[in-house]
Amino acid sequence: MAKHEGQIVIKKYANRRLYNTGTSTYVTLDDLAVMVKKGEDFVVQDAKSGEDITHSVLTQIIFEQESKTGNTLLPISFLRQLISFYGDQMQMVVPSYLEHSMQAFTEQQSQMREQINKAFGDTPLGKNLQVPLQLVEEQVRRNTDMFHQAMQMFSPFISAPPVKETKKAEAKDIDELKEQLRALQTKLDNLG
């Protein structure tokens, strides 16, 4: 079974080597990350059993990307919340919610990039730092509202978390994003 319809098959061998059957070459997790960024569709199979292990390999790529750079995408508060859903009755809703949220974010990404480019123009990043932060805050609020609405649809008897706690979590996420932007600004300043 060399290829699924439209998908590249990556075989993972017992020695942990990954083999791209589309190009007949060995690849690394970094190569697979590049393929994801390019939008290439692939499935990872255990070479011996044929079992689909794509999920675990993609999770491994995320783990390596998070540990390689100082710029993590997954804030600690998000990871804690995600872990808390395992074994919870709402666990089955979370994957769908996250998938839809990421899809909406991806669709809005080009609009956000345009707005950021308009806001920055030829001025240094530091002068217009508030504009991208406001865009990110707005997106976080929209996603949070959408999640609360989805949770209430599945269980009308579960009340939304207290606004105070939600605001604290949002504020913490926003503070983490602000800190990352400040670090980026510092790096840019040091380059100039």
Tab-separated table of C-alpha atoms in Angstrom:
chain	number	residue	atom	x	y	z
A	1	MET	CA	0.000	0.000	0.000
A	2	ALA	CA	2.180	2.803	-1.277
A	3	LYS	CA	-0.232	5.701	-1.587
A	4	HIS	CA	-3.688	6.755	-0.448
A	5	GLU	CA	-5.745	8.831	-2.874
A	6	GLY	CA	-4.120	12.298	-2.845
A	7	GLN	CA	-2.007	11.604	0.216
A	8	ILE	CA	1.682	10.962	0.558
A	9	VAL	CA	2.402	7.918	2.690
A	10	ILE	CA	5.193	8.224	5.228
A	11	LYS	CA	6.299	4.939	6.745
A	12	LYS	CA	7.831	4.874	10.199
A	13	TYR	CA	10.208	2.011	10.849
A	14	ALA	CA	11.156	0.376	14.142
A	15	ASN	CA	14.453	2.284	14.118
A	16	ARG	CA	12.352	5.519	14.173
A	17	ARG	CA	13.316	6.429	10.619
A	18	LEU	CA	10.638	7.987	8.467
A	19	TYR	CA	10.415	7.089	4.779
A	20	ASN	CA	8.515	9.243	2.270
A	21	THR	CA	7.078	6.827	-0.304
A	22	GLY	CA	6.229	9.764	-2.603
A	23	THR	CA	9.854	10.836	-3.022
A	24	SER	CA	11.497	7.529	-2.034
A	25	THR	CA	13.652	9.303	0.540
A	26	TYR	CA	14.109	9.265	4.283
A	27	VAL	CA	12.734	12.349	6.007
A	28	THR	CA	12.914	13.945	9.436
A	29	LEU	CA	10.267	15.471	11.659
A	30	ASP	CA	11.511	18.882	10.466
A	31	ASP	CA	10.861	17.784	6.875
A	32	LEU	CA	7.330	16.763	7.848
A	33	ALA	CA	6.813	20.145	9.534
A	34	VAL	CA	7.814	21.848	6.278
A	35	MET	CA	5.364	19.633	4.390
A	36	VAL	CA	2.575	20.686	6.766
A	37	LYS	CA	3.437	24.360	6.263
A	38	LYS	CA	3.308	23.837	2.497
A	39	GLY	CA	-0.126	22.250	2.840
A	40	GLU	CA	0.995	18.822	1.636
A	41	ASP	CA	-1.350	16.036	2.699
A	42	PHE	CA	0.306	12.973	4.188
A	43	VAL	CA	-0.447	10.037	6.405
A	44	VAL	CA	2.117	8.317	8.636
A	45	GLN	CA	1.901	4.550	8.961
A	46	ASP	CA	3.770	2.068	11.091
A	47	ALA	CA	5.874	0.209	8.515
A	48	LYS	CA	5.312	-3.180	10.120
A	49	SER	CA	1.634	-3.093	11.121
A	50	GLY	CA	0.313	-0.489	8.669
A	51	GLU	CA	-1.388	1.288	11.595
A	52	ASP	CA	-2.106	4.996	11.056
A	53	ILE	CA	0.133	6.872	13.515
A	54	THR	CA	-0.265	10.331	11.976
A	55	HIS	CA	-1.734	11.832	15.163
A	56	SER	CA	1.175	10.787	17.370
A	57	VAL	CA	3.770	11.950	14.820
A	58	LEU	CA	2.094	15.360	14.418
A	59	THR	CA	1.945	15.661	18.206
A	60	GLN	CA	5.658	14.847	18.331
A	61	ILE	CA	6.336	17.594	15.751
A	62	ILE	CA	4.431	20.100	17.908
A	63	PHE	CA	6.399	19.010	20.988
A	64	GLU	CA	9.710	19.467	19.162
A	65	GLN	CA	8.699	22.833	17.712
A	66	GLU	CA	7.610	24.046	21.158
A	67	SER	CA	10.884	22.976	22.766
A	68	LYS	CA	13.172	24.243	19.957
A	69	THR	CA	12.322	27.909	20.049
A	70	GLY	CA	11.548	30.366	22.767
A	71	ASN	CA	8.424	31.365	20.855
A	72	THR	CA	5.835	28.860	21.951
A	73	LEU	CA	2.350	28.831	20.450
A	74	LEU	CA	0.683	27.007	23.306
A	75	PRO	CA	0.439	29.076	26.496
A	76	ILE	CA	0.653	27.170	29.769
A	77	SER	CA	-2.910	28.139	30.679
A	78	PHE	CA	-4.151	26.633	27.396
A	79	LEU	CA	-2.211	23.408	27.999
A	80	ARG	CA	-3.637	23.136	31.515
A	81	GLN	CA	-7.180	23.672	30.228
A	82	LEU	CA	-6.675	21.144	27.460
A	83	ILE	CA	-5.349	18.520	29.878
A	84	SER	CA	-8.309	19.124	32.186
A	85	PHE	CA	-10.702	18.058	29.406
A	86	TYR	CA	-9.245	14.541	29.184
A	87	GLY	CA	-11.720	12.128	30.746
A	88	ASP	CA	-14.333	14.875	31.094
A	89	GLN	CA	-17.750	14.436	29.511
A	90	MET	CA	-16.981	17.438	27.291
A	91	GLN	CA	-13.860	15.754	25.874
A	92	MET	CA	-15.688	14.759	22.708
A	93	VAL	CA	-16.634	18.397	21.965
A	94	VAL	CA	-13.126	19.848	22.334
A	95	PRO	CA	-11.543	18.462	19.116
A	96	SER	CA	-14.394	19.788	16.997
A	97	TYR	CA	-14.294	23.159	18.733
A	98	LEU	CA	-10.523	23.481	18.345
A	99	GLU	CA	-10.692	22.455	14.695
A	100	HIS	CA	-13.390	25.041	13.943
A	101	SER	CA	-11.564	27.737	15.917
A	102	MET	CA	-8.307	27.109	14.048
A	103	GLN	CA	-10.176	27.086	10.743
A	104	ALA	CA	-11.814	30.435	11.581
A	105	PHE	CA	-8.464	31.843	12.726
A	106	THR	CA	-6.810	30.698	9.499
A	107	GLU	CA	-9.537	32.344	7.447
A	108	GLN	CA	-9.148	35.576	9.411
A	109	GLN	CA	-5.357	35.410	9.316
A	110	SER	CA	-5.031	37.131	5.949
A	111	GLN	CA	-7.329	39.944	7.113
A	112	MET	CA	-5.286	40.345	10.276
A	113	ARG	CA	-2.038	40.452	8.291
A	114	GLU	CA	-3.467	43.159	6.042
A	115	GLN	CA	-4.567	45.231	9.020
A	116	ILE	CA	-1.199	44.827	10.721
A	117	ASN	CA	0.629	45.845	7.538
A	118	LYS	CA	-1.622	48.903	7.206
A	119	ALA	CA	-1.058	49.782	10.849
A	120	PHE	CA	2.714	49.433	10.696
A	121	GLY	CA	3.443	50.783	7.254
A	122	ASP	CA	6.954	52.212	7.379
A	123	THR	CA	6.869	52.934	11.097
A	124	PRO	CA	8.734	50.847	13.650
A	125	LEU	CA	6.803	48.068	15.344
A	126	GLY	CA	6.954	49.746	18.737
A	127	LYS	CA	4.963	52.826	17.685
A	128	ASN	CA	1.878	50.817	16.725
A	129	LEU	CA	2.067	47.877	19.122
A	130	GLN	CA	-1.493	48.481	20.363
A	131	VAL	CA	-3.125	47.752	16.991
A	132	PRO	CA	-2.013	44.106	16.649
A	133	LEU	CA	-2.688	43.526	20.339
A	134	GLN	CA	-6.232	44.805	19.928
A	135	LEU	CA	-6.742	42.466	16.966
A	136	VAL	CA	-5.475	39.488	18.961
A	137	GLU	CA	-7.607	40.431	21.986
A	138	GLU	CA	-10.682	40.695	19.775
A	139	GLN	CA	-10.015	37.262	18.267
A	140	VAL	CA	-9.512	35.705	21.714
A	141	ARG	CA	-12.810	37.200	22.905
A	142	ARG	CA	-14.663	35.922	19.824
A	143	ASN	CA	-13.260	32.418	20.250
A	144	THR	CA	-14.099	32.394	23.946
A	145	ASP	CA	-17.669	33.535	23.270
A	146	MET	CA	-18.058	30.918	20.562
A	147	PHE	CA	-16.815	28.209	22.929
A	148	HIS	CA	-19.249	29.257	25.673
A	149	GLN	CA	-22.139	29.232	23.200
A	150	ALA	CA	-21.152	25.764	21.988
A	151	MET	CA	-20.936	24.458	25.552
A	152	GLN	CA	-24.380	25.834	26.385
A	153	MET	CA	-25.866	24.198	23.287
A	154	PHE	CA	-24.626	20.787	24.410
A	155	SER	CA	-25.705	21.219	27.987
A	156	PRO	CA	-28.161	24.028	28.739
A	157	PHE	CA	-27.924	23.197	32.454
A	158	ILE	CA	-24.232	24.011	32.675
A	159	SER	CA	-23.781	27.663	33.373
A	160	ALA	CA	-20.958	29.573	31.801
A	161	PRO	CA	-17.879	29.989	33.982
A	162	PRO	CA	-17.924	33.111	36.070
A	163	VAL	CA	-17.030	36.143	34.013
A	164	LYS	CA	-14.332	37.072	36.511
A	165	GLU	CA	-12.475	33.751	35.946
A	166	THR	CA	-12.887	33.981	32.181
A	167	LYS	CA	-11.575	37.543	32.171
A	168	LYS	CA	-8.586	36.445	34.284
A	169	ALA	CA	-7.749	33.643	31.850
A	170	GLU	CA	-8.153	35.987	28.867
A	171	ALA	CA	-6.029	38.632	30.550
A	172	LYS	CA	-3.311	36.077	31.301
A	173	ASP	CA	-3.308	34.873	27.666
A	174	ILE	CA	-3.207	38.452	26.429
A	175	ASP	CA	-0.381	39.277	28.836
A	176	GLU	CA	1.574	36.301	27.495
A	177	LEU	CA	0.989	37.510	23.920
A	178	LYS	CA	2.067	41.031	24.879
A	179	GLU	CA	5.245	39.657	26.420
A	180	GLN	CA	5.986	37.684	23.256
A	181	LEU	CA	5.462	40.823	21.147
A	182	ARG	CA	7.768	42.807	23.452
A	183	ALA	CA	10.434	40.101	23.098
A	184	LEU	CA	10.023	40.255	19.339
A	185	GLN	CA	10.341	44.062	19.436
A	186	THR	CA	13.525	43.760	21.492
A	187	LYS	CA	14.965	41.305	18.957
A	188	LEU	CA	14.047	43.669	16.098
A	189	ASP	CA	15.590	46.620	17.919
A	190	ASN	CA	18.803	44.678	18.465
A	191	LEU	CA	18.956	43.804	14.757
A	192	GLY	CA	18.608	47.465	13.745
